[in-house]
Every structure is written in C-alpha cells, then in structure tokens.
N, CA, C and O atoms as a DFTB+ gen file, in Angstrom:
320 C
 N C O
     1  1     157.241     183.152      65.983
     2  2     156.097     183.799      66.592
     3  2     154.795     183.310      65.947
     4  3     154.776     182.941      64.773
     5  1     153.554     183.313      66.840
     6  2     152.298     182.557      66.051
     7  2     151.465     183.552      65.942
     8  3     151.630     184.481      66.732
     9  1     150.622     183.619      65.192
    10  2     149.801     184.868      64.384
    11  2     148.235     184.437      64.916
    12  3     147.867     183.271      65.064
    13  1     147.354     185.714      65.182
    14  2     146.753     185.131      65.608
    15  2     145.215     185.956      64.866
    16  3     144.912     187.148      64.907
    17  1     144.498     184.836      64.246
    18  2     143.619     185.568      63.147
    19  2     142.620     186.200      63.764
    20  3     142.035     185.447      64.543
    21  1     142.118     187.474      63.720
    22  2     141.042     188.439      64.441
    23  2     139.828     187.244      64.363
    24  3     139.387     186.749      65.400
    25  1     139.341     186.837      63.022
    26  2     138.281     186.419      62.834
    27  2     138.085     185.031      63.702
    28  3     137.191     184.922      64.540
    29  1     139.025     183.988      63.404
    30  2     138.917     183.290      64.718
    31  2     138.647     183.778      66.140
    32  3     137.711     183.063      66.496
    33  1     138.949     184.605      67.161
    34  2     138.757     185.500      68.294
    35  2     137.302     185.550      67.875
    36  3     136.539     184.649      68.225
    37  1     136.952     186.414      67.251
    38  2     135.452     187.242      67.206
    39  2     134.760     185.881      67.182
    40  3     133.808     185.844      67.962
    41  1     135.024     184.489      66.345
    42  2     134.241     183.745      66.173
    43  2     133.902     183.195      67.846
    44  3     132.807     182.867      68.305
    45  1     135.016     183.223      68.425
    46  2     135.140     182.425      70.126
    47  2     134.314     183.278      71.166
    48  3     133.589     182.829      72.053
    49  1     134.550     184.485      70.900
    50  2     133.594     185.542      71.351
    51  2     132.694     185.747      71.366
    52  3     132.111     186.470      72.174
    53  1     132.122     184.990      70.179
    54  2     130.141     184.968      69.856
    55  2     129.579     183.898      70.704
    56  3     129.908     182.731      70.915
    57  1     128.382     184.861      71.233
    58  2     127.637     184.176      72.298
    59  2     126.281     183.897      71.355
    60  3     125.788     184.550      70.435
    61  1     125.974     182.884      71.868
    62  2     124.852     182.307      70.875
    63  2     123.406     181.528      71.399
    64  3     123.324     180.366      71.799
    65  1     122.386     182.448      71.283
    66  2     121.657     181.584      72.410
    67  2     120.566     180.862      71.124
    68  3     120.275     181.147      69.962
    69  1     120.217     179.850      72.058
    70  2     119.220     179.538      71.213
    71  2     117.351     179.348      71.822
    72  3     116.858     178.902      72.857
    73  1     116.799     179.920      70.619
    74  2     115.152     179.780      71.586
    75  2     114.721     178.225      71.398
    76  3     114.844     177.387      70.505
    77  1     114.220     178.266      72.544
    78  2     113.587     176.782      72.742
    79  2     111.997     176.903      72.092
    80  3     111.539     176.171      71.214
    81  1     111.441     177.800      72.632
    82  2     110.253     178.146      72.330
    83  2     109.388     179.371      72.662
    84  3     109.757     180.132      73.557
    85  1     108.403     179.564      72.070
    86  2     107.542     180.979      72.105
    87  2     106.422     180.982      72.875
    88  3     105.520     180.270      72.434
    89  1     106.171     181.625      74.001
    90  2     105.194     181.285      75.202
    91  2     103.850     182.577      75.079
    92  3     102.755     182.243      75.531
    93  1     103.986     183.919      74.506
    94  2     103.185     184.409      74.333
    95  2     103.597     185.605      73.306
    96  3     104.766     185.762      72.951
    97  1     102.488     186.462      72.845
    98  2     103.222     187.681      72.459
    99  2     102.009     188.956      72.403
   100  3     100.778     188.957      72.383
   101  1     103.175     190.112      72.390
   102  2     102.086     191.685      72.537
   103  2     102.254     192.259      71.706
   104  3     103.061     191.810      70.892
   105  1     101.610     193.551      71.430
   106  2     101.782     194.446      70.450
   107  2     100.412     193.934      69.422
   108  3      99.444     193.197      69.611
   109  1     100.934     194.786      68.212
   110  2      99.878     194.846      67.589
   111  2     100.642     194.241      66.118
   112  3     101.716     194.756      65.809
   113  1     100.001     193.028      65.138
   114  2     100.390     192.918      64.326
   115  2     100.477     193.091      62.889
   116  3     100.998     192.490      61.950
   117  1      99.469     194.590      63.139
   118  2      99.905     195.413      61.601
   119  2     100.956     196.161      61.794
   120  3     101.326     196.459      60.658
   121  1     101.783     196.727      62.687
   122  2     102.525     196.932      62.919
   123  2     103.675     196.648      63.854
   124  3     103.906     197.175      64.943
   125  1     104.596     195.370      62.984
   126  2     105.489     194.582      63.432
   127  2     107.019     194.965      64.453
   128  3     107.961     194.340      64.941
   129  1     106.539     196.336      64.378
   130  2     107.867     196.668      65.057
   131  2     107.313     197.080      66.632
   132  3     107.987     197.634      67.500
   133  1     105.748     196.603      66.746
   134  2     105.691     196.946      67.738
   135  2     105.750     195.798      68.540
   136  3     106.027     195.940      69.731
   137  1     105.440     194.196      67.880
   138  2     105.454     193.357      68.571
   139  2     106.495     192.860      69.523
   140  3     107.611     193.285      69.224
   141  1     106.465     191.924      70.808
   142  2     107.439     191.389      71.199
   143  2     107.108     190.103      71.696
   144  3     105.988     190.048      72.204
   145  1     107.861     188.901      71.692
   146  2     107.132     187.783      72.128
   147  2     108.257     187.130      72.964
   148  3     109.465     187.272      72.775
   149  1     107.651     186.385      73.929
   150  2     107.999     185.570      75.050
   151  2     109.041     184.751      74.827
   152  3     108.766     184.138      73.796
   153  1     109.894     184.471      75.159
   154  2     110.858     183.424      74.293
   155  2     111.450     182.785      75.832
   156  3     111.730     183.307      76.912
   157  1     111.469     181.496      75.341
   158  2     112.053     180.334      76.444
   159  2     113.197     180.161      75.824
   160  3     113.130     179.991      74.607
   161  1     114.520     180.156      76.467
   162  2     115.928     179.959      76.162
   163  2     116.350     178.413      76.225
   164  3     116.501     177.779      77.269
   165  1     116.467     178.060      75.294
   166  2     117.830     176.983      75.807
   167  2     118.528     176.811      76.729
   168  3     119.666     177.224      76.507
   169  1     118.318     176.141      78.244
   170  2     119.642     176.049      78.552
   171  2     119.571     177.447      80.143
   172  3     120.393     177.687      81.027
   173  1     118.198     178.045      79.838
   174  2     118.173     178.785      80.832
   175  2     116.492     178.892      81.397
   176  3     115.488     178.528      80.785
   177  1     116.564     179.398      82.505
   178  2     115.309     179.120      83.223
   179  2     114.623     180.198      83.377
   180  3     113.666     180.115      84.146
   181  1     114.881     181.463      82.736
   182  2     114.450     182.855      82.375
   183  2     113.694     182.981      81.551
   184  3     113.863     182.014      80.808
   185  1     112.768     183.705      81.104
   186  2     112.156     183.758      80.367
   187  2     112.065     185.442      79.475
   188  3     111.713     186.378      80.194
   189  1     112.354     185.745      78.080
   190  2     112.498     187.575      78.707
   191  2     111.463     187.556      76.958
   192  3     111.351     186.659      76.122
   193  1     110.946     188.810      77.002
   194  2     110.521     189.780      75.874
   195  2     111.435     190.396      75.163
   196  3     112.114     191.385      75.440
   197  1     111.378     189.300      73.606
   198  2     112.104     190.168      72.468
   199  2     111.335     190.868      71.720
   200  3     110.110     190.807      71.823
   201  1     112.147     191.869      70.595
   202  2     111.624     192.637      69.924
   203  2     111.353     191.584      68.223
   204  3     112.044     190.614      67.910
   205  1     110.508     191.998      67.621
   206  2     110.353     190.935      66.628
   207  2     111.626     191.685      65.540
   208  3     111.481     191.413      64.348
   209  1     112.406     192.274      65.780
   210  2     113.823     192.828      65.372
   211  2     114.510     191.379      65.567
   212  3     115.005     190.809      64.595
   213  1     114.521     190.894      66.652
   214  2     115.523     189.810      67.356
   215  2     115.134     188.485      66.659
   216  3     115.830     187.491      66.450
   217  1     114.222     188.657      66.446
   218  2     113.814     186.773      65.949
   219  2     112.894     186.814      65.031
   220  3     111.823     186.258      65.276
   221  1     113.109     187.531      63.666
   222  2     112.303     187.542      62.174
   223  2     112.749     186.680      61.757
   224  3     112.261     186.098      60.788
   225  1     113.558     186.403      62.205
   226  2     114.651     185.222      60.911
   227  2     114.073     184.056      61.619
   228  3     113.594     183.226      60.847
   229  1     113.994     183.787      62.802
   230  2     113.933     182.371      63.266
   231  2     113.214     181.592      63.212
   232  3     112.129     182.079      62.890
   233  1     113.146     180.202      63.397
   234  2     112.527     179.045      62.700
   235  2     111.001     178.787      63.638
   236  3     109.834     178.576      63.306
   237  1     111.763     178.941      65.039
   238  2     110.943     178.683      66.159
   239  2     109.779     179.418      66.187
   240  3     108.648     178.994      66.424
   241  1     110.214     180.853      65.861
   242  2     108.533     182.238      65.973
   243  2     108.315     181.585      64.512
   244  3     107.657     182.622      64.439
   245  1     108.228     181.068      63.560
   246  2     108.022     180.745      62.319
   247  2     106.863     179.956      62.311
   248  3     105.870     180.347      61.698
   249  1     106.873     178.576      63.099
   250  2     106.255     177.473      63.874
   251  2     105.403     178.277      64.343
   252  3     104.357     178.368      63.700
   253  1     105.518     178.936      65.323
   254  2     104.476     179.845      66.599
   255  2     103.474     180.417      65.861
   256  3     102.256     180.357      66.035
   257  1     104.019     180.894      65.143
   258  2     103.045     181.916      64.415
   259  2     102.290     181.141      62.883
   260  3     101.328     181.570      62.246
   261  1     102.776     180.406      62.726
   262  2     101.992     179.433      61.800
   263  2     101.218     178.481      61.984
   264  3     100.618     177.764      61.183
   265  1     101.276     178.513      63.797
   266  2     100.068     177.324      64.033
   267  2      99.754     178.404      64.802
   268  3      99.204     177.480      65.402
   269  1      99.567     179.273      65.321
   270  2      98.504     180.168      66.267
   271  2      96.740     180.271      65.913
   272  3      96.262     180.317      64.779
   273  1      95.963     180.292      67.220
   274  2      95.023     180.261      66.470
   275  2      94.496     181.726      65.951
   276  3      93.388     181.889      65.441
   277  1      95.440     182.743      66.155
   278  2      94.947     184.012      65.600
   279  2      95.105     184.769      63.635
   280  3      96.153     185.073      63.065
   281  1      94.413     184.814      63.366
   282  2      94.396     184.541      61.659
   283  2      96.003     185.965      61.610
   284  3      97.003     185.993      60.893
   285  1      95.693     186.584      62.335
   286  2      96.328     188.130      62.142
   287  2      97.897     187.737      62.064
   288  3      98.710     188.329      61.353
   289  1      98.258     186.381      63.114
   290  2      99.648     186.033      63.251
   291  2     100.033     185.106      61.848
   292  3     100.901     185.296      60.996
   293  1      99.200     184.229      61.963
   294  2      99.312     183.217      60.964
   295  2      99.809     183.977      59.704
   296  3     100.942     183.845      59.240
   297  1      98.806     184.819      59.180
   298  2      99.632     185.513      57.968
   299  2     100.648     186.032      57.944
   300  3     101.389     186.306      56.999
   301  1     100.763     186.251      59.372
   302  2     102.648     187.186      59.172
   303  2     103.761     185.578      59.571
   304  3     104.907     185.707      60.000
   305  1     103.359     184.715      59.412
   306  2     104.452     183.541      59.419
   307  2     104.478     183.093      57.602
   308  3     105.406     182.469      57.086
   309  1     103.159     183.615      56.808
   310  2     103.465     183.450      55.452
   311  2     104.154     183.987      54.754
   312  3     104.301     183.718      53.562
   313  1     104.710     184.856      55.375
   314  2     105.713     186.703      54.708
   315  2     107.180     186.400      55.343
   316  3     108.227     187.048      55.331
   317  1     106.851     185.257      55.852
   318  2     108.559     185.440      56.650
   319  2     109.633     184.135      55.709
   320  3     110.823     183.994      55.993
C-alpha cells in the first residue's frame, strides 16, 4: 500500500497568484490598515483591491511605494 504525505497534498492545493503590478491606491496612510491598492495579476485580465494585510510582504507594493511621487507612501516602503 502507498502512503500518502498530508503535506505534499496541501502543497498541490496551494494556489498562488502572483502581482504583476500596482495601478493605484486608497485609504489613508497613517493608518495602514485602512489602505488598499490596485493590483494587476499575473496571468489574469482582472484587476481587484487588496487590503495592505495581503501584500506587506511583497516586493512589487515595495517598488510602488518607493518610487511614488507621494512623500506619505515613500516612507511607508522604508518600514517595510
């Protein structure tokens, strides 16, 4: 009989998108949990509003926000 490891499964199961790029964003950025920004998908022709929950970590809003010309964003790409 063949065994079959959970963690492999869960790994096959993960859906994984990736952002192409950052097209605009709202909210207010002294307070980061209110922001959400535009994100162009990889691979898809949609365009949707994440929460800056969804993409603190990522490289792409990293870029965005470090060349923006708004001083308010720029500093929050120095904290990340």
């Amino acid at each position: 009989p063949s065994h079959t490891d959970p963690a492999q499964v869960a790994l096959a199961d993960r859906q994984e998108f990736y952002v192409k790029a950052i097209h605009g964003v709202q909210g207010n950025p002294k307070r980061r949990s209110t922001l959400k920004f535009l994100v162009e998908w990889e691979g898809y022709d949609d365009h949707t509003w994440e929460p800056w929950s969804h993409l603190r970590h990522n490289t792409v809003l990293k870029q965005y926000l470090s060349t923006s010309e708004r001083k308010d964003l720029r500093s929050i790409a120095k904290t990340m």
